[in-house]
XYZ file of N, CA and C in Angstrom:
489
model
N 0.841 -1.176 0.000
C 0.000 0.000 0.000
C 0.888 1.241 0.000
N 0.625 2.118 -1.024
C 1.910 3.344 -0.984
C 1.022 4.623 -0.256
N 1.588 5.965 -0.116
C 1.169 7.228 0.865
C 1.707 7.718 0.017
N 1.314 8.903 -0.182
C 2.081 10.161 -1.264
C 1.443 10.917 -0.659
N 2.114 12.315 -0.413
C 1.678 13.514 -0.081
C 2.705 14.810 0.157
N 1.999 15.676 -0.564
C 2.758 17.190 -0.519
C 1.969 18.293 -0.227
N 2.444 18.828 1.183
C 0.920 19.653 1.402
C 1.766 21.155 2.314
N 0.882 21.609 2.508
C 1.361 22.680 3.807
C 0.589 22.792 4.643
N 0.924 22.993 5.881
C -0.050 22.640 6.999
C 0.193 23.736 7.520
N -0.997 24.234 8.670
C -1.081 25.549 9.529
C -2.514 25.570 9.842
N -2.354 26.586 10.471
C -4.132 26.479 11.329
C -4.960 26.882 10.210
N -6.366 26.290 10.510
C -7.283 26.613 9.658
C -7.572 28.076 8.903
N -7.622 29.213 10.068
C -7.667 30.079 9.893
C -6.468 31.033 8.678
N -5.400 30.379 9.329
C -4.138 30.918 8.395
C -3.830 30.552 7.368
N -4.278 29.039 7.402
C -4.393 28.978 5.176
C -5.555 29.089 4.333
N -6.677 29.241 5.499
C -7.383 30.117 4.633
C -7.151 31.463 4.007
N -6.637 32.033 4.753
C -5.895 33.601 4.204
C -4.806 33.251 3.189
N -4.355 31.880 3.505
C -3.293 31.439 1.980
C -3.685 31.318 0.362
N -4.595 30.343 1.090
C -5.456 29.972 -0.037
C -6.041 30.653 -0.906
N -6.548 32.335 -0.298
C -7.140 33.041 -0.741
C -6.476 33.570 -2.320
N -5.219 33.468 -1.948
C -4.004 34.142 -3.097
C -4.124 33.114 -3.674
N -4.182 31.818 -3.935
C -3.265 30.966 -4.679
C -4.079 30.485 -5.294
N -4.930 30.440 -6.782
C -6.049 29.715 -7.484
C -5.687 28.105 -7.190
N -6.782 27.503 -7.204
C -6.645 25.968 -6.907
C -6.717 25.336 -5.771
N -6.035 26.406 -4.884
C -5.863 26.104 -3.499
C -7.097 25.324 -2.876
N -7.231 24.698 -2.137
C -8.380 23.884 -1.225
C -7.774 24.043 0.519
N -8.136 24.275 0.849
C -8.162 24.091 2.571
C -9.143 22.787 3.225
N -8.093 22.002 3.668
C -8.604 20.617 4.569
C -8.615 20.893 5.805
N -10.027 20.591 6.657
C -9.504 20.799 8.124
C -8.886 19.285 8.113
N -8.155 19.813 9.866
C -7.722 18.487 10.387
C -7.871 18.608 11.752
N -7.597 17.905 12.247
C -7.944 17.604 14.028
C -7.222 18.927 14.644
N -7.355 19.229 15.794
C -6.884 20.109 16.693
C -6.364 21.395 16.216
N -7.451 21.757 15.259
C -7.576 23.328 14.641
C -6.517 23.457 13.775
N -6.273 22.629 13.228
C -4.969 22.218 12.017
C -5.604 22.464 10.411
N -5.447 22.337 9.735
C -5.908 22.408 8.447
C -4.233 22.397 7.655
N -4.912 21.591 6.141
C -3.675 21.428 5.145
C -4.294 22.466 3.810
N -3.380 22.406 3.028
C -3.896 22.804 1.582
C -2.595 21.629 1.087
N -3.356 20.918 -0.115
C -2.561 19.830 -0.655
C -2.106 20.667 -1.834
N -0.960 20.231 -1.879
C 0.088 21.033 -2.994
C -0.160 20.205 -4.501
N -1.387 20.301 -5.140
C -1.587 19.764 -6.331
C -0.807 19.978 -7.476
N -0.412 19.599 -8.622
C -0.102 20.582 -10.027
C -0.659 21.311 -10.223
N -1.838 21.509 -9.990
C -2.540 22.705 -10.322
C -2.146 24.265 -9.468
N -2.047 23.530 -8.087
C -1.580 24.617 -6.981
C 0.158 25.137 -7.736
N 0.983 23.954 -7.682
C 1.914 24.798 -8.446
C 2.423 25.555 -9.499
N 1.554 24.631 -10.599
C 1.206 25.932 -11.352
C 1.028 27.239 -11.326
N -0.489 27.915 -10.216
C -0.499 28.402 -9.934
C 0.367 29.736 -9.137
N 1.191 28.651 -8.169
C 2.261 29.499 -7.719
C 3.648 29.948 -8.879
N 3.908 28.927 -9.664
C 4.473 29.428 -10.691
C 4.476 30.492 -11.031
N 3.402 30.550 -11.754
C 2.951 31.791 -12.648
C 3.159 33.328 -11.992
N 2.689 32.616 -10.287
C 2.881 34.173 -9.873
C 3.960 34.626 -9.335
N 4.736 33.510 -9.376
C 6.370 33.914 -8.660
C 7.193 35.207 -9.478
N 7.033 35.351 -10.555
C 8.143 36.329 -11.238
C 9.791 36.122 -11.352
N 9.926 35.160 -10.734
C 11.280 35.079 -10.802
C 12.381 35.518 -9.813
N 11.302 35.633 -8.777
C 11.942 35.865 -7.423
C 12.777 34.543 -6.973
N 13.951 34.939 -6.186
C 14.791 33.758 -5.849
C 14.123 33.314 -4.203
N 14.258 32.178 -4.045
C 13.888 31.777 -2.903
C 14.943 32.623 -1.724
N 14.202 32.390 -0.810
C 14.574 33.242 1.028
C 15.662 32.249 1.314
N 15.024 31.326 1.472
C 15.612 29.961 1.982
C 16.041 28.736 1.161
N 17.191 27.859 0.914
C 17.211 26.651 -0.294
C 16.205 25.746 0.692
N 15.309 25.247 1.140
C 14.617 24.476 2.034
C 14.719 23.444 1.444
N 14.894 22.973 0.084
C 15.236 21.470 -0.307
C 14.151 20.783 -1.394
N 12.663 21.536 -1.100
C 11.899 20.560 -1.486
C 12.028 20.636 -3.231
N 12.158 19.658 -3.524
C 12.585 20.166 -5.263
C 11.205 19.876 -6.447
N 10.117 20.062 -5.572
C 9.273 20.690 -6.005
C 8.629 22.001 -5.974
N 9.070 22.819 -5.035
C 8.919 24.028 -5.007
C 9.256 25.083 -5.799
N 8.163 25.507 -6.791
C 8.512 27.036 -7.774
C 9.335 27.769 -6.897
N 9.916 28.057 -8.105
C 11.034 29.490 -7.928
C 10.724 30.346 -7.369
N 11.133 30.665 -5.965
C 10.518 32.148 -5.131
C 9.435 31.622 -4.244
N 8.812 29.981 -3.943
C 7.808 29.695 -2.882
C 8.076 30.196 -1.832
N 9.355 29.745 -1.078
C 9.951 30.021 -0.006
C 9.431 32.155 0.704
N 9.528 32.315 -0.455
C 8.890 33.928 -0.277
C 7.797 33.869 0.568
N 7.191 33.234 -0.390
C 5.438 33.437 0.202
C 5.052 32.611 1.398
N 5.936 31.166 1.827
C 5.903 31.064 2.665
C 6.433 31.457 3.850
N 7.190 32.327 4.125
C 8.037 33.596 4.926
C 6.935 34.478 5.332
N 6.601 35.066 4.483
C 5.361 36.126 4.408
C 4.160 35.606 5.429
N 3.514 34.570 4.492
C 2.578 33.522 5.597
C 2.774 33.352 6.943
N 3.907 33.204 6.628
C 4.258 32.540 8.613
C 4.559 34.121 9.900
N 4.764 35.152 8.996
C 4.245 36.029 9.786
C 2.964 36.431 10.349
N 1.675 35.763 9.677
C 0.558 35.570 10.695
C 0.404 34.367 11.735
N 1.272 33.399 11.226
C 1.400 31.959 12.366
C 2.330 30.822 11.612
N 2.868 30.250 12.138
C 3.504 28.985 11.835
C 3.206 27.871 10.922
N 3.737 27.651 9.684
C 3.434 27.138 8.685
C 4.466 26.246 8.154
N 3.927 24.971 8.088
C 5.080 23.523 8.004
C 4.588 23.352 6.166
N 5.788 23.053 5.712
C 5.507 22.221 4.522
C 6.232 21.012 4.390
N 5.271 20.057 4.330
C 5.897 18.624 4.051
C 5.447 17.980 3.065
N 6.087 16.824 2.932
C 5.873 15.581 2.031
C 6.669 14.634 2.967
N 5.511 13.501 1.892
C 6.004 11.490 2.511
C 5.459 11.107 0.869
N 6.412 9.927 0.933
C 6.204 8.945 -0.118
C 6.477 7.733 0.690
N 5.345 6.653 0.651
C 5.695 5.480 1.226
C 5.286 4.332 0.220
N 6.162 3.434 0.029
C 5.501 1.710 -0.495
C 5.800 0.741 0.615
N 4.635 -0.332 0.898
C 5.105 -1.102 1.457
C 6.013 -1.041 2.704
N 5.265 -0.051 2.888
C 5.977 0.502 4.949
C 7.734 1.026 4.733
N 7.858 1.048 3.673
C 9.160 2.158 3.840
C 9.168 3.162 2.835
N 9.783 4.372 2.936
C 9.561 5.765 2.447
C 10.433 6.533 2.964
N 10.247 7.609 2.535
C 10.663 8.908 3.156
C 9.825 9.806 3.083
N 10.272 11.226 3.958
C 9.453 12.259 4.734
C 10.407 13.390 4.778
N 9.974 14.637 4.454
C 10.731 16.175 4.159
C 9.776 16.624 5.285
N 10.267 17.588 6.087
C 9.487 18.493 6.584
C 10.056 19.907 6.958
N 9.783 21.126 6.684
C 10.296 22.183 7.175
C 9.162 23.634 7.970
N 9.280 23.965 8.602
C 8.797 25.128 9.361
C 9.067 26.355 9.605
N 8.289 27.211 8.901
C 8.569 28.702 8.485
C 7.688 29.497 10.018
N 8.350 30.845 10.554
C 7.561 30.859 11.679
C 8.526 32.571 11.774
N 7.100 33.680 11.623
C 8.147 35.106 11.735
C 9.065 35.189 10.326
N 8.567 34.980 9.132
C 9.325 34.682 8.268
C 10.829 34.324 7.748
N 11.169 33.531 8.960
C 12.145 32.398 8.787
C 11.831 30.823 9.177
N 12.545 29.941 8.718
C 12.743 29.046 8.648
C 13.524 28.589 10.118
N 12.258 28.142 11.396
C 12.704 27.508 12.515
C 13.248 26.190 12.615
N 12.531 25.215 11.579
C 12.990 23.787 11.660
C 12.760 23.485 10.617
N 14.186 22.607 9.998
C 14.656 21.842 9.240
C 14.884 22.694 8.233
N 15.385 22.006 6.186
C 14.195 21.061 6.641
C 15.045 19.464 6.913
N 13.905 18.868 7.820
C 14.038 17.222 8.376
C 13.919 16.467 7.446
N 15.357 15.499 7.354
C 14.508 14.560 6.234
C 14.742 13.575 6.379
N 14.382 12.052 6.411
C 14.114 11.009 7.141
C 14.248 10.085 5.704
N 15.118 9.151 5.426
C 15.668 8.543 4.178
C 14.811 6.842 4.052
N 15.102 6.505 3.046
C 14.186 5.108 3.093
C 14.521 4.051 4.114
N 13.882 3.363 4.480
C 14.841 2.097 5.506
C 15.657 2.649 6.663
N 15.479 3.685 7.049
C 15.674 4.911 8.092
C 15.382 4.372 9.531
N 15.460 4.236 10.185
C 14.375 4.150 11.435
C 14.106 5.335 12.075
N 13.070 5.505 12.483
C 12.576 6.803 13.077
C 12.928 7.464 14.431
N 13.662 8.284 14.489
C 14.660 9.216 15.664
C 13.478 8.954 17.271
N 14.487 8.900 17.880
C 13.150 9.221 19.340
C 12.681 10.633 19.079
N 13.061 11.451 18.436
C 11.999 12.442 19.078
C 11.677 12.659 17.802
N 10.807 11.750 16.844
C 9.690 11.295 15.792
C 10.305 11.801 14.332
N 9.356 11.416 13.817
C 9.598 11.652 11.810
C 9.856 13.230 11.799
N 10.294 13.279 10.750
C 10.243 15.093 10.488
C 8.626 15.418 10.130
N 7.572 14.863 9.522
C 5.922 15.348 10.139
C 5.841 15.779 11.426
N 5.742 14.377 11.886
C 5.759 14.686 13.684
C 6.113 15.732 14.186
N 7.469 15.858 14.250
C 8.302 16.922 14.408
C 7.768 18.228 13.908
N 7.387 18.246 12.775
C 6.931 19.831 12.316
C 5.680 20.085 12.760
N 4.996 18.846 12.731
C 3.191 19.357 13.143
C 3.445 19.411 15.016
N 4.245 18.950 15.596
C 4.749 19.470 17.093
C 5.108 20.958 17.286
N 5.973 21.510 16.230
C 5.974 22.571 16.242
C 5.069 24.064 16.163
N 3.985 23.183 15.411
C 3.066 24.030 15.010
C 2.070 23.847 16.083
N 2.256 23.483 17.060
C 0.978 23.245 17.680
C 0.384 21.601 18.132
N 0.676 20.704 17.098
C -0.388 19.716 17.360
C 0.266 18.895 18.614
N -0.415 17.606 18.943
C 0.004 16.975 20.398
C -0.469 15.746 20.190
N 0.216 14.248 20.526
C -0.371 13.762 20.182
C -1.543 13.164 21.319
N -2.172 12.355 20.899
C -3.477 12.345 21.624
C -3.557 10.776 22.322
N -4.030 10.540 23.487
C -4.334 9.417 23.939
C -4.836 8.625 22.924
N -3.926 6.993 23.102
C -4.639 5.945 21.805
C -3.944 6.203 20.733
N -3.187 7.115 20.358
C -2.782 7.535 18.984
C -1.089 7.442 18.622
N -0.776 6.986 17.833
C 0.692 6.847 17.680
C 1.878 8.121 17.926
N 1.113 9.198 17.479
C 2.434 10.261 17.244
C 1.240 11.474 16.445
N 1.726 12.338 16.167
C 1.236 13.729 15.746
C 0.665 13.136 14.692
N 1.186 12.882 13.717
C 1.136 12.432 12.308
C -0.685 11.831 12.249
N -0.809 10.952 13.104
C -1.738 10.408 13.383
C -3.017 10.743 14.177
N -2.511 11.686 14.893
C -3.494 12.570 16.011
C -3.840 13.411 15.156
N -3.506 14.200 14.113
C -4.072 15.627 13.152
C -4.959 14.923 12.440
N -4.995 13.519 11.985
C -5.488 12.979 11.104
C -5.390 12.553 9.227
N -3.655 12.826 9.613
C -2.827 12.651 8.385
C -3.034 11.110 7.608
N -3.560 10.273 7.893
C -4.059 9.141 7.399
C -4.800 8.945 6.557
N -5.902 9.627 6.912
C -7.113 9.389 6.239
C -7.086 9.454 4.627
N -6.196 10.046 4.359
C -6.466 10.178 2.257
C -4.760 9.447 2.197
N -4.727 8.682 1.558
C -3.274 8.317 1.237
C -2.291 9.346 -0.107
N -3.188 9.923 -0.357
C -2.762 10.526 -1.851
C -3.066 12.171 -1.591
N -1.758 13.130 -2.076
C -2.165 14.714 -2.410
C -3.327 14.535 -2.900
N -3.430 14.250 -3.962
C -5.052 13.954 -4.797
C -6.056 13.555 -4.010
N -6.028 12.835 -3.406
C -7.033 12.570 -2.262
C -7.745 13.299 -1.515
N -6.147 14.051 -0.896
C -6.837 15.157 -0.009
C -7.532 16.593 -0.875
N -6.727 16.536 -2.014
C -7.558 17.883 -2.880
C -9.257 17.059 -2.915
N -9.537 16.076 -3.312
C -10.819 15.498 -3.402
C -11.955 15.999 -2.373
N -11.076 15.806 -1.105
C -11.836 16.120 0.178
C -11.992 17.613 0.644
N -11.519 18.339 -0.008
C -10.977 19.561 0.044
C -12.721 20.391 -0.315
């Protein structure tokens, strides 16, 4: 069973004000006043187009990120704390990017957690970033990842579906 996902996470409230800029955009809630917007082709596109050719703030790594994202996520995170991650998993092994923009810099990472990896005591780079932002994990529940309710769609596409 594989997981794919590329999203940005932050409170509901604050990517709604993201979203607002970015055509395509969708806002997902998630547990404990969390919300994602899944980073579709369409979303990057979008951001494409409007980048201009601005150079990124930060190299943060993700090598899907248009030219100049890092901007807008700087900007963003001056109303609140804003993680962007990805996971790709097959068959229970994968990897996981995560980084956290907060005051428009870059507080953590980005984390990145390699295939056949084992996972650090103090959790995946998700974990880790959605800790930062707020989330906790919850009685019964494995880790952050799982307490926000990052499960439920296995696919970016998925979650744009639900969106």
């Amino acid at each position: 069973m594989s997981y794919e996902l590329q999203a940005l996470i932050g409170t509901l409230e604050l990517l709604t004000v993201a979203a607002a800029e970015v055509p395509a955009a969708r806002v997902v809630p998630l547990a404990q006043g969390l919300a994602l917007i899944p980073v579709t082709p369409e979303v990057l596109s979008a951001l494409q187009a409007d980048e201009g050719g601005r150079r990124p703030a930060d190299g943060a790594g993700f090598g899907w990120h248009p030219e100049g994202f890092e901007l807008r996520l700087a900007a963003w995170s001056k109303a609140g704390p804003i993680a962007c991650v990805e996971a790709e998993y097959f068959g229970g092994s994968g990897t996981q990017r995560a980084a956290v923009w907060v005051d428009g810099r870059i507080i953590l990472g980005p984390l990145t957690s390699g295939e056949f990896e084992p996972s650090p005591p103090e959790g995946t780079p998700i974990s880790r970033a959605l800790r930062q932002i707020g989330a906790r994990t919850e009685p019964g529940r494995t880790d952050e990842f799982e307490s926000v309710g990052l499960p439920a769609h296995r696919s970016t596409g998925g979650w744009a579906a639900a969106g």
